[in-house]
mmCIF file of C-alpha atoms in Angstrom:
data_model
loop_
_atom_site.group_PDB
_atom_site.id
_atom_site.type_symbol
_atom_site.label_atom_id
_atom_site.label_comp_id
_atom_site.label_asym_id
_atom_site.label_seq_id
_atom_site.Cartn_x
_atom_site.Cartn_y
_atom_site.Cartn_z
ATOM 1 C CA UNK A 292 -8.857 27.898 -53.966
ATOM 2 C CA UNK A 293 -12.047 29.977 -54.303
ATOM 3 C CA UNK A 294 -12.723 32.390 -51.456
ATOM 4 C CA UNK A 295 -16.472 31.874 -51.854
ATOM 5 C CA UNK A 296 -18.553 28.774 -51.262
ATOM 6 C CA UNK A 297 -20.822 26.985 -53.685
ATOM 7 C CA UNK A 298 -24.612 26.847 -53.516
ATOM 8 C CA UNK A 299 -24.310 23.299 -52.212
ATOM 9 C CA UNK A 300 -22.019 24.355 -49.331
ATOM 10 C CA UNK A 301 -24.376 27.220 -48.405
ATOM 11 C CA UNK A 302 -27.366 24.882 -48.282
ATOM 12 C CA UNK A 303 -25.428 22.314 -46.256
ATOM 13 C CA UNK A 304 -24.254 25.004 -43.822
ATOM 14 C CA UNK A 305 -27.805 26.334 -43.483
ATOM 15 C CA UNK A 306 -29.061 22.797 -42.752
ATOM 16 C CA UNK A 307 -26.403 22.283 -40.058
ATOM 17 C CA UNK A 308 -27.320 25.646 -38.505
ATOM 18 C CA UNK A 309 -30.954 24.562 -38.218
ATOM 19 C CA UNK A 310 -29.984 21.211 -36.674
ATOM 20 C CA UNK A 311 -27.591 22.774 -34.137
ATOM 21 C CA UNK A 312 -30.332 25.230 -33.145
ATOM 22 C CA UNK A 313 -33.185 22.716 -32.979
ATOM 23 C CA UNK A 314 -31.422 20.163 -30.769
ATOM 24 C CA UNK A 315 -30.701 22.519 -27.804
ATOM 25 C CA UNK A 316 -34.210 23.975 -28.155
ATOM 26 C CA UNK A 317 -35.712 20.481 -27.939
ATOM 27 C CA UNK A 318 -33.590 19.593 -24.883
ATOM 28 C CA UNK A 319 -34.645 22.765 -23.046
ATOM 29 C CA UNK A 320 -38.360 22.590 -23.909
ATOM 30 C CA UNK A 321 -38.713 18.880 -23.102
ATOM 31 C CA UNK A 322 -36.343 19.029 -20.102
ATOM 32 C CA UNK A 323 -34.502 15.972 -21.394
ATOM 33 C CA UNK A 324 -31.420 17.043 -19.425
ATOM 34 C CA UNK A 325 -31.034 19.606 -16.668
ATOM 35 C CA UNK A 326 -28.462 21.447 -14.609
ATOM 36 C CA UNK A 327 -24.783 21.320 -15.525
ATOM 37 C CA UNK A 328 -25.349 18.726 -18.252
ATOM 38 C CA UNK A 329 -27.812 21.009 -20.010
ATOM 39 C CA UNK A 330 -25.452 23.995 -19.764
ATOM 40 C CA UNK A 331 -22.538 21.976 -21.157
ATOM 41 C CA UNK A 332 -24.710 20.662 -24.003
ATOM 42 C CA UNK A 333 -25.902 24.150 -24.971
ATOM 43 C CA UNK A 334 -22.348 25.503 -24.909
ATOM 44 C CA UNK A 335 -21.183 22.569 -27.040
ATOM 45 C CA UNK A 336 -23.814 23.219 -29.699
ATOM 46 C CA UNK A 337 -23.042 26.943 -29.543
ATOM 47 C CA UNK A 338 -19.426 26.167 -30.437
ATOM 48 C CA UNK A 339 -20.566 23.918 -33.293
ATOM 49 C CA UNK A 340 -22.929 26.648 -34.514
ATOM 50 C CA UNK A 341 -20.081 29.155 -34.469
ATOM 51 C CA UNK A 342 -17.885 26.777 -36.455
ATOM 52 C CA UNK A 343 -20.591 26.347 -39.089
ATOM 53 C CA UNK A 344 -21.027 30.105 -39.464
ATOM 54 C CA UNK A 345 -17.295 30.692 -39.752
ATOM 55 C CA UNK A 346 -16.396 27.949 -42.214
ATOM 56 C CA UNK A 347 -19.520 27.839 -44.390
ATOM 57 C CA UNK A 348 -20.509 31.519 -44.471
ATOM 58 C CA UNK A 349 -17.448 33.572 -43.493
ATOM 59 C CA UNK A 350 -15.159 31.192 -45.433
ATOM 60 C CA UNK A 351 -12.334 31.117 -42.925
ATOM 61 C CA UNK A 352 -9.475 29.180 -44.518
ATOM 62 C CA UNK A 353 -10.447 29.896 -48.116
ATOM 63 C CA UNK A 354 -8.542 33.154 -48.551
ATOM 64 C CA UNK A 355 -4.798 33.723 -48.910
ATOM 65 C CA UNK A 356 -2.703 32.203 -46.099
ATOM 66 C CA UNK A 357 -5.592 29.989 -44.845
ATOM 67 C CA UNK A 358 -3.442 28.112 -42.316
ATOM 68 C CA UNK A 359 -2.307 31.389 -40.734
ATOM 69 C CA UNK A 360 -5.914 32.592 -40.438
ATOM 70 C CA UNK A 361 -7.127 29.337 -38.899
ATOM 71 C CA UNK A 362 -4.239 29.212 -36.400
ATOM 72 C CA UNK A 363 -4.886 32.781 -35.319
ATOM 73 C CA UNK A 364 -8.602 32.047 -34.972
ATOM 74 C CA UNK A 365 -8.019 28.902 -32.864
ATOM 75 C CA UNK A 366 -5.735 30.742 -30.432
ATOM 76 C CA UNK A 367 -8.230 33.618 -30.183
ATOM 77 C CA UNK A 368 -11.135 31.283 -29.415
ATOM 78 C CA UNK A 369 -8.986 29.349 -26.935
ATOM 79 C CA UNK A 370 -8.121 32.533 -25.056
ATOM 80 C CA UNK A 371 -11.781 33.577 -24.927
ATOM 81 C CA UNK A 372 -12.832 30.142 -23.642
ATOM 82 C CA UNK A 373 -10.189 30.204 -20.898
ATOM 83 C CA UNK A 374 -11.368 33.651 -19.750
ATOM 84 C CA UNK A 375 -15.097 32.780 -19.907
ATOM 85 C CA UNK A 376 -14.859 29.320 -18.321
ATOM 86 C CA UNK A 377 -12.436 30.594 -15.688
ATOM 87 C CA UNK A 378 -14.836 33.406 -14.819
ATOM 88 C CA UNK A 379 -17.763 30.964 -14.548
ATOM 89 C CA UNK A 380 -15.702 28.691 -12.292
ATOM 90 C CA UNK A 381 -14.711 31.579 -10.024
ATOM 91 C CA UNK A 382 -18.253 32.964 -9.818
ATOM 92 C CA UNK A 383 -19.684 29.521 -9.052
ATOM 93 C CA UNK A 384 -17.241 29.049 -6.174
ATOM 94 C CA UNK A 385 -17.958 32.545 -4.873
ATOM 95 C CA UNK A 386 -21.678 31.800 -4.927
ATOM 96 C CA UNK A 387 -21.171 28.712 -2.775
ATOM 97 C CA UNK A 388 -18.826 30.553 -0.447
ATOM 98 C CA UNK A 389 -20.983 33.646 0.005
ATOM 99 C CA UNK A 390 -24.549 32.308 -0.273
ATOM 100 C CA UNK A 391 -25.378 32.060 3.461
ATOM 101 C CA UNK A 392 -26.953 35.211 4.871
ATOM 102 C CA UNK A 393 -25.582 37.011 7.911
ATOM 103 C CA UNK A 394 -28.263 35.419 10.106
ATOM 104 C CA UNK A 395 -27.392 31.942 8.832
ATOM 105 C CA UNK A 396 -23.680 32.489 9.352
ATOM 106 C CA UNK A 397 -24.344 33.752 12.877
ATOM 107 C CA UNK A 398 -26.462 30.707 13.634
ATOM 108 C CA UNK A 399 -23.775 28.329 12.422
ATOM 109 C CA UNK A 400 -21.039 30.094 14.368
ATOM 110 C CA UNK A 401 -23.228 30.127 17.471
ATOM 111 C CA UNK A 402 -23.835 26.404 17.089
ATOM 112 C CA UNK A 403 -20.143 25.673 16.553
ATOM 113 C CA UNK A 404 -19.238 27.679 19.651
ATOM 114 C CA UNK A 405 -22.167 26.438 21.736
ATOM 115 C CA UNK A 406 -23.617 29.928 22.257
ATOM 116 C CA UNK A 407 -27.364 29.491 22.790
ATOM 117 C CA UNK A 408 -28.096 33.131 23.638
ATOM 118 C CA UNK A 409 -26.525 36.586 23.601
ATOM 119 C CA UNK A 410 -27.793 39.272 26.012
ATOM 120 C CA UNK A 411 -30.875 37.184 26.658
ATOM 121 C CA UNK A 412 -31.669 36.748 22.943
ATOM 122 C CA UNK A 413 -31.790 33.192 21.621
ATOM 123 C CA UNK A 414 -29.344 32.514 18.772
ATOM 124 C CA UNK A 415 -31.071 29.346 17.580
ATOM 125 C CA UNK A 416 -28.167 27.157 18.690
ATOM 126 C CA UNK A 417 -28.837 24.078 20.822
ATOM 127 C CA UNK A 418 -27.776 24.172 24.471
ATOM 128 C CA UNK A 419 -27.246 20.421 24.622
ATOM 129 C CA UNK A 420 -27.107 17.574 22.147
ATOM 130 C CA UNK A 421 -29.751 14.870 22.526
ATOM 131 C CA UNK A 422 -30.051 11.725 20.375
ATOM 132 C CA UNK A 423 -27.735 10.824 17.511
ATOM 133 C CA UNK A 424 -28.828 9.563 14.090
ATOM 134 C CA UNK A 425 -26.694 8.090 11.319
ATOM 135 C CA UNK A 426 -27.236 8.210 7.548
ATOM 136 C CA UNK A 427 -25.000 5.938 5.488
ATOM 137 C CA UNK A 428 -23.996 6.189 1.831
ATOM 138 C CA UNK A 429 -23.232 2.726 0.476
ATOM 139 C CA UNK A 430 -23.258 1.347 -3.085
ATOM 140 C CA UNK A 431 -24.852 4.551 -4.345
ATOM 141 C CA UNK A 432 -27.786 4.325 -1.935
ATOM 142 C CA UNK A 433 -28.884 6.150 1.223
ATOM 143 C CA UNK A 434 -29.777 4.242 4.387
ATOM 144 C CA UNK A 435 -32.152 4.995 5.987
ATOM 145 C CA UNK A 436 -34.038 6.820 3.264
ATOM 146 C CA UNK A 437 -35.938 8.854 5.833
ATOM 147 C CA UNK A 438 -34.898 9.911 9.341
ATOM 148 C CA UNK A 439 -37.190 11.069 12.153
ATOM 149 C CA UNK A 440 -35.476 13.266 14.743
ATOM 150 C CA UNK A 441 -36.055 15.882 17.457
ATOM 151 C CA UNK A 442 -34.655 19.375 17.778
ATOM 152 C CA UNK A 443 -31.051 19.351 19.023
ATOM 153 C CA UNK A 444 -30.469 15.770 17.872
ATOM 154 C CA UNK A 445 -27.484 15.217 15.579
ATOM 155 C CA UNK A 446 -27.405 13.687 12.117
ATOM 156 C CA UNK A 447 -24.126 12.070 11.071
ATOM 157 C CA UNK A 448 -23.414 11.321 7.412
ATOM 158 C CA UNK A 449 -21.169 8.268 6.928
ATOM 159 C CA UNK A 450 -19.722 7.496 3.499
ATOM 160 C CA UNK A 451 -18.794 3.873 2.749
ATOM 161 C CA UNK A 452 -18.340 4.492 -0.978
ATOM 162 C CA UNK A 453 -15.011 5.394 -2.560
ATOM 163 C CA UNK A 454 -16.418 8.544 -4.201
ATOM 164 C CA UNK A 455 -16.787 11.747 -2.196
ATOM 165 C CA UNK A 456 -20.384 12.647 -1.341
ATOM 166 C CA UNK A 457 -21.104 16.388 -1.441
ATOM 167 C CA UNK A 458 -24.261 16.534 0.676
ATOM 168 C CA UNK A 459 -26.490 19.459 -0.318
ATOM 169 C CA UNK A 460 -29.899 20.356 1.079
ATOM 170 C CA UNK A 461 -33.110 21.048 -0.837
ATOM 171 C CA UNK A 462 -33.949 20.121 -4.451
ATOM 172 C CA UNK A 463 -31.218 20.034 -7.079
ATOM 173 C CA UNK A 464 -29.960 22.394 -8.440
ATOM 174 C CA UNK A 465 -31.696 25.029 -6.262
ATOM 175 C CA UNK A 466 -30.070 24.205 -2.941
ATOM 176 C CA UNK A 467 -31.164 25.409 0.466
ATOM 177 C CA UNK A 468 -29.216 26.168 3.616
ATOM 178 C CA UNK A 469 -29.841 24.249 6.820
ATOM 179 C CA UNK A 470 -28.679 25.834 10.076
ATOM 180 C CA UNK A 471 -26.118 27.949 8.231
ATOM 181 C CA UNK A 472 -24.705 24.901 6.423
ATOM 182 C CA UNK A 473 -25.007 24.791 2.641
ATOM 183 C CA UNK A 474 -22.962 21.710 1.796
ATOM 184 C CA UNK A 475 -21.032 18.926 3.558
ATOM 185 C CA UNK A 476 -18.201 17.124 1.804
ATOM 186 C CA UNK A 477 -18.207 13.569 3.174
ATOM 187 C CA UNK A 478 -15.243 11.354 2.366
ATOM 188 C CA UNK A 479 -14.810 7.683 3.157
ATOM 189 C CA UNK A 480 -13.797 7.172 6.808
ATOM 190 C CA UNK A 481 -14.403 10.886 7.504
ATOM 191 C CA UNK A 482 -18.064 11.318 8.612
ATOM 192 C CA UNK A 483 -19.644 14.730 9.028
ATOM 193 C CA UNK A 484 -22.143 15.608 11.766
ATOM 194 C CA UNK A 485 -24.961 18.131 11.523
ATOM 195 C CA UNK A 486 -26.777 19.556 14.557
ATOM 196 C CA UNK A 487 -30.522 19.605 13.892
ATOM 197 C CA UNK A 488 -31.462 23.082 15.112
ATOM 198 C CA UNK A 489 -34.321 23.800 12.681
ATOM 199 C CA UNK A 490 -37.690 22.064 12.796
ATOM 200 C CA UNK A 491 -39.361 20.843 9.615
ATOM 201 C CA UNK A 492 -38.951 18.296 6.850
ATOM 202 C CA UNK A 493 -35.874 18.634 4.652
ATOM 203 C CA UNK A 494 -34.381 16.801 1.715
ATOM 204 C CA UNK A 495 -30.729 16.169 1.016
ATOM 205 C CA UNK A 496 -28.823 14.737 -1.933
ATOM 206 C CA UNK A 497 -25.369 14.244 -3.356
ATOM 207 C CA UNK A 498 -24.642 17.410 -5.334
ATOM 208 C CA UNK A 499 -22.656 15.372 -7.889
ATOM 209 C CA UNK A 500 -25.314 12.645 -8.182
ATOM 210 C CA UNK A 501 -28.788 13.863 -7.220
ATOM 211 C CA UNK A 502 -30.231 10.325 -7.530
ATOM 212 C CA UNK A 503 -28.539 9.620 -4.177
ATOM 213 C CA UNK A 504 -30.996 11.378 -1.881
ATOM 214 C CA UNK A 505 -33.010 11.155 1.305
ATOM 215 C CA UNK A 506 -35.068 13.181 3.788
ATOM 216 C CA UNK A 507 -35.013 14.013 7.489
ATOM 217 C CA UNK A 508 -37.816 15.389 9.650
ATOM 218 C CA UNK A 509 -37.103 17.417 12.771
ATOM 219 C CA UNK A 510 -39.890 17.921 15.310
ATOM 220 C CA UNK A 511 -39.869 20.144 18.440
#
């Protein structure tokens, strides 16, 4: 077997390189996909691009002991992917765990413990709970779509679907924090309640399916 490719294989490899570069560029520029899907797509084409470079231009598998070289390469790439993807997974979880600021964490703890003030300074927590409002997830829809509430009311998220709803606040994927809470994991038969201690209009959505979304407005 020749260790070098033919003119035809070089041209074909060059053509594939252009295609695997153009497709991710088109997806990014035209915003055809976003978020995690876009990242996964770009990484997928990056792997394909690497394969083209290795097999068509570096001729892996054409030299002596081609099977040995390919096996070694596959294990090397696999190890790198495990390290990189594992690091991304860990960093993503750390971001969610550590995103709230000290003030937001204090506000949430104060609300959980019912501490409305410390040394005469208001913590932002509600002294008493007023009206209760319910938002229901059913058949992939939110009901009601919009909720009007007052400060110190509560908003309870009820999930009647079989899938878990990870309720995040703000636009996807740039989430916001409401009252020290960044995300609520709502399972079927296990509702989660949020104390409305910040005035304003806010959006919420299912982090895993941002088409399932709604809004709530809190007035003084």
